[in-house]
PDB file of C-alpha atoms in Angstrom:
ATOM      1  CA  MET A   1     141.976 136.855 -79.160  1.00  0.00           C
ATOM      2  CA  THR A   2     141.716 133.783 -79.577  1.00  0.00           C
ATOM      3  CA  THR A   3     138.637 131.281 -77.805  1.00  0.00           C
ATOM      4  CA  MET A   4     140.121 128.453 -75.969  1.00  0.00           C
ATOM      5  CA  ASN A   5     138.382 125.123 -75.888  1.00  0.00           C
ATOM      6  CA  TRP A   6     137.963 124.728 -71.953  1.00  0.00           C
ATOM      7  CA  ARG A   7     136.320 121.105 -72.317  1.00  0.00           C
ATOM      8  CA  THR A   8     139.285 120.438 -73.790  1.00  0.00           C
ATOM      9  CA  ILE A   9     141.985 120.664 -70.320  1.00  0.00           C
ATOM     10  CA  ASN A  10     142.761 118.407 -68.481  1.00  0.00           C
ATOM     11  CA  ILE A  11     142.388 119.970 -64.699  1.00  0.00           C
ATOM     12  CA  ASP A  12     143.221 117.541 -63.288  1.00  0.00           C
ATOM     13  CA  LEU A  13     147.026 117.894 -63.991  1.00  0.00           C
ATOM     14  CA  LEU A  14     147.116 121.087 -62.398  1.00  0.00           C
ATOM     15  CA  ASP A  15     146.389 119.696 -58.751  1.00  0.00           C
ATOM     16  CA  PRO A  16     149.261 118.519 -57.017  1.00  0.00           C
ATOM     17  CA  GLU A  17     147.829 115.662 -55.628  1.00  0.00           C
ATOM     18  CA  SER A  18     146.275 114.539 -58.263  1.00  0.00           C
ATOM     19  CA  PRO A  19     146.876 110.711 -59.466  1.00  0.00           C
ATOM     20  CA  ALA A  20     148.364 112.266 -62.866  1.00  0.00           C
ATOM     21  CA  ASN A  21     150.968 113.890 -60.817  1.00  0.00           C
ATOM     22  CA  PHE A  22     151.581 110.923 -58.670  1.00  0.00           C
ATOM     23  CA  SER A  23     153.968 108.004 -59.561  1.00  0.00           C
ATOM     24  CA  THR A  24     152.502 104.783 -58.924  1.00  0.00           C
ATOM     25  CA  ALA A  25     156.169 102.752 -58.530  1.00  0.00           C
ATOM     26  CA  THR A  26     156.221 103.747 -55.274  1.00  0.00           C
ATOM     27  CA  LEU A  27     153.138 101.902 -54.413  1.00  0.00           C
ATOM     28  CA  SER A  28     154.527  98.511 -54.514  1.00  0.00           C
ATOM     29  CA  PRO A  29     157.417  97.406 -52.038  1.00  0.00           C
ATOM     30  CA  ALA A  30     160.877  97.276 -53.047  1.00  0.00           C
ATOM     31  CA  VAL A  31     161.252  93.092 -53.138  1.00  0.00           C
ATOM     32  CA  SER A  32     164.481  90.772 -53.576  1.00  0.00           C
ATOM     33  CA  SER A  33     164.757  88.367 -56.157  1.00  0.00           C
ATOM     34  CA  VAL A  34     164.720  84.645 -54.457  1.00  0.00           C
ATOM     35  CA  SER A  35     165.623  81.926 -56.699  1.00  0.00           C
ATOM     36  CA  THR A  36     163.930  78.264 -56.910  1.00  0.00           C
ATOM     37  CA  ALA A  37     167.026  76.419 -54.653  1.00  0.00           C
ATOM     38  CA  GLU A  38     166.696  78.930 -52.284  1.00  0.00           C
ATOM     39  CA  VAL A  39     162.399  78.128 -52.096  1.00  0.00           C
ATOM     40  CA  GLN A  40     163.190  74.340 -52.558  1.00  0.00           C
ATOM     41  CA  ASN A  41     165.891  75.060 -49.356  1.00  0.00           C
ATOM     42  CA  LEU A  42     163.295  76.520 -47.140  1.00  0.00           C
ATOM     43  CA  SER A  43     160.738  74.346 -47.957  1.00  0.00           C
ATOM     44  CA  SER A  44     162.645  71.355 -46.864  1.00  0.00           C
ATOM     45  CA  GLN A  45     163.800  72.777 -43.137  1.00  0.00           C
ATOM     46  CA  ILE A  46     160.101  74.217 -42.924  1.00  0.00           C
ATOM     47  CA  LYS A  47     159.678  70.626 -43.544  1.00  0.00           C
ATOM     48  CA  GLN A  48     161.408  69.024 -41.265  1.00  0.00           C
ATOM     49  CA  LEU A  49     159.877  71.112 -38.641  1.00  0.00           C
ATOM     50  CA  LEU A  50     156.775  69.569 -39.283  1.00  0.00           C
ATOM     51  CA  ARG A  51     158.179  65.845 -39.219  1.00  0.00           C
ATOM     52  CA  GLY A  52     159.181  66.526 -35.810  1.00  0.00           C
ATOM     53  CA  GLY A  53     155.685  67.422 -34.853  1.00  0.00           C
ATOM     54  CA  ASP A  54     156.157  71.315 -34.609  1.00  0.00           C
ATOM     55  CA  GLY A  55     153.349  72.200 -36.829  1.00  0.00           C
ATOM     56  CA  GLU A  56     152.728  75.661 -35.681  1.00  0.00           C
ATOM     57  CA  GLY A  57     156.343  76.334 -36.553  1.00  0.00           C
ATOM     58  CA  ALA A  58     157.099  75.402 -39.959  1.00  0.00           C
ATOM     59  CA  LEU A  59     153.797  77.696 -40.634  1.00  0.00           C
ATOM     60  CA  ARG A  60     155.005  80.272 -38.737  1.00  0.00           C
ATOM     61  CA  GLY A  61     157.944  79.935 -40.678  1.00  0.00           C
ATOM     62  CA  ALA A  62     156.057  79.564 -44.351  1.00  0.00           C
ATOM     63  CA  LEU A  63     154.116  82.374 -43.504  1.00  0.00           C
ATOM     64  CA  GLU A  64     156.922  85.343 -42.389  1.00  0.00           C
ATOM     65  CA  ASN A  65     159.228  83.741 -45.613  1.00  0.00           C
ATOM     66  CA  PRO A  66     156.676  84.248 -48.749  1.00  0.00           C
ATOM     67  CA  PRO A  67     158.949  84.322 -52.043  1.00  0.00           C
ATOM     68  CA  TYR A  68     157.688  87.838 -53.263  1.00  0.00           C
ATOM     69  CA  GLY A  69     160.469  87.801 -55.502  1.00  0.00           C
ATOM     70  CA  GLY A  70     160.358  84.045 -56.867  1.00  0.00           C
ATOM     71  CA  ASP A  71     159.327  83.164 -60.249  1.00  0.00           C
ATOM     72  CA  ALA A  72     156.119  80.791 -60.770  1.00  0.00           C
ATOM     73  CA  ALA A  73     158.170  77.109 -60.014  1.00  0.00           C
ATOM     74  CA  ALA A  74     159.418  79.387 -56.734  1.00  0.00           C
ATOM     75  CA  LYS A  75     155.645  80.361 -55.997  1.00  0.00           C
ATOM     76  CA  GLU A  76     154.160  76.856 -56.354  1.00  0.00           C
ATOM     77  CA  ILE A  77     156.845  74.752 -54.361  1.00  0.00           C
ATOM     78  CA  HIS A  78     155.716  77.482 -51.490  1.00  0.00           C
ATOM     79  CA  LEU A  79     152.369  76.868 -52.125  1.00  0.00           C
ATOM     80  CA  ALA A  80     152.423  73.132 -51.701  1.00  0.00           C
ATOM     81  CA  THR A  81     154.311  73.713 -49.025  1.00  0.00           C
ATOM     82  CA  VAL A  82     151.998  75.961 -46.986  1.00  0.00           C
ATOM     83  CA  VAL A  83     149.337  73.486 -48.228  1.00  0.00           C
ATOM     84  CA  GLU A  84     151.144  70.480 -46.535  1.00  0.00           C
ATOM     85  CA  ILE A  85     151.088  72.045 -43.526  1.00  0.00           C
ATOM     86  CA  LEU A  86     147.854  73.320 -43.157  1.00  0.00           C
ATOM     87  CA  GLN A  87     146.868  69.346 -44.197  1.00  0.00           C
ATOM     88  CA  SER A  88     149.149  68.035 -40.966  1.00  0.00           C
ATOM     89  CA  ILE A  89     147.697  70.646 -38.913  1.00  0.00           C
ATOM     90  CA  LYS A  90     144.663  68.863 -37.032  1.00  0.00           C
ATOM     91  CA  GLN A  91     141.174  70.751 -36.728  1.00  0.00           C
ATOM     92  CA  SER A  92     140.805  71.134 -33.387  1.00  0.00           C
ATOM     93  CA  GLU A  93     144.948  72.547 -32.868  1.00  0.00           C
ATOM     94  CA  MET A  94     144.555  75.192 -35.629  1.00  0.00           C
ATOM     95  CA  SER A  95     142.214  77.396 -34.380  1.00  0.00           C
ATOM     96  CA  PRO A  96     144.598  78.100 -30.999  1.00  0.00           C
ATOM     97  CA  ILE A  97     147.388  78.152 -33.381  1.00  0.00           C
ATOM     98  CA  LEU A  98     146.031  80.961 -35.654  1.00  0.00           C
ATOM     99  CA  ASN A  99     146.018  82.823 -31.832  1.00  0.00           C
ATOM    100  CA  ARG A 100     148.944  82.093 -30.994  1.00  0.00           C
ATOM    101  CA  ILE A 101     150.421  83.696 -34.458  1.00  0.00           C
ATOM    102  CA  TYR A 102     147.565  86.566 -34.679  1.00  0.00           C
ATOM    103  CA  ASN A 103     149.083  87.787 -30.751  1.00  0.00           C
ATOM    104  CA  SER A 104     152.346  87.558 -31.770  1.00  0.00           C
ATOM    105  CA  ASP A 105     154.805  89.992 -33.261  1.00  0.00           C
ATOM    106  CA  GLY A 106     154.280  90.229 -36.796  1.00  0.00           C
ATOM    107  CA  GLY A 107     151.070  88.215 -36.757  1.00  0.00           C
ATOM    108  CA  ILE A 108     148.779  90.233 -38.439  1.00  0.00           C
ATOM    109  CA  GLU A 109     151.272  90.306 -41.664  1.00  0.00           C
ATOM    110  CA  ALA A 110     151.973  86.574 -41.919  1.00  0.00           C
ATOM    111  CA  LEU A 111     147.750  85.644 -41.110  1.00  0.00           C
ATOM    112  CA  ASP A 112     147.100  87.889 -44.369  1.00  0.00           C
ATOM    113  CA  VAL A 113     149.532  85.997 -46.495  1.00  0.00           C
ATOM    114  CA  LEU A 114     148.087  83.036 -45.331  1.00  0.00           C
ATOM    115  CA  MET A 115     144.612  84.423 -46.570  1.00  0.00           C
ATOM    116  CA  LYS A 116     146.532  85.119 -49.969  1.00  0.00           C
ATOM    117  CA  TYR A 117     147.197  81.550 -50.246  1.00  0.00           C
ATOM    118  CA  LEU A 118     143.734  79.866 -49.442  1.00  0.00           C
ATOM    119  CA  CYS A 119     142.466  82.794 -51.835  1.00  0.00           C
ATOM    120  CA  GLU A 120     144.693  80.784 -54.649  1.00  0.00           C
ATOM    121  CA  SER A 121     144.379  77.576 -53.742  1.00  0.00           C
TER     122      SER A 121
END
């Protein structure tokens, strides 16, 4: 009879719920690619809302359409747009706007995106 060294057995491979048996590809959502031209077009639409005095609509539009599938240039353009929107909103108007966004459909996700931009900039 041969002796087996039990210390060399990877017991995680025997457990069906182990991370070793779990595909990590399913953890990240599938995102469609976004071109820089599409982000520039969205940015110009958002800035038009901002020039029209609709800061909340501009912020909501920017936060609901982040360019996850875009290249670095597209993400920089969108970041600059979000920063421009935030700088144009008065401090006294910011809390009510954020409360309305939070209480709307998809508001929590939009504010999560806002936190990502605040941490990045």
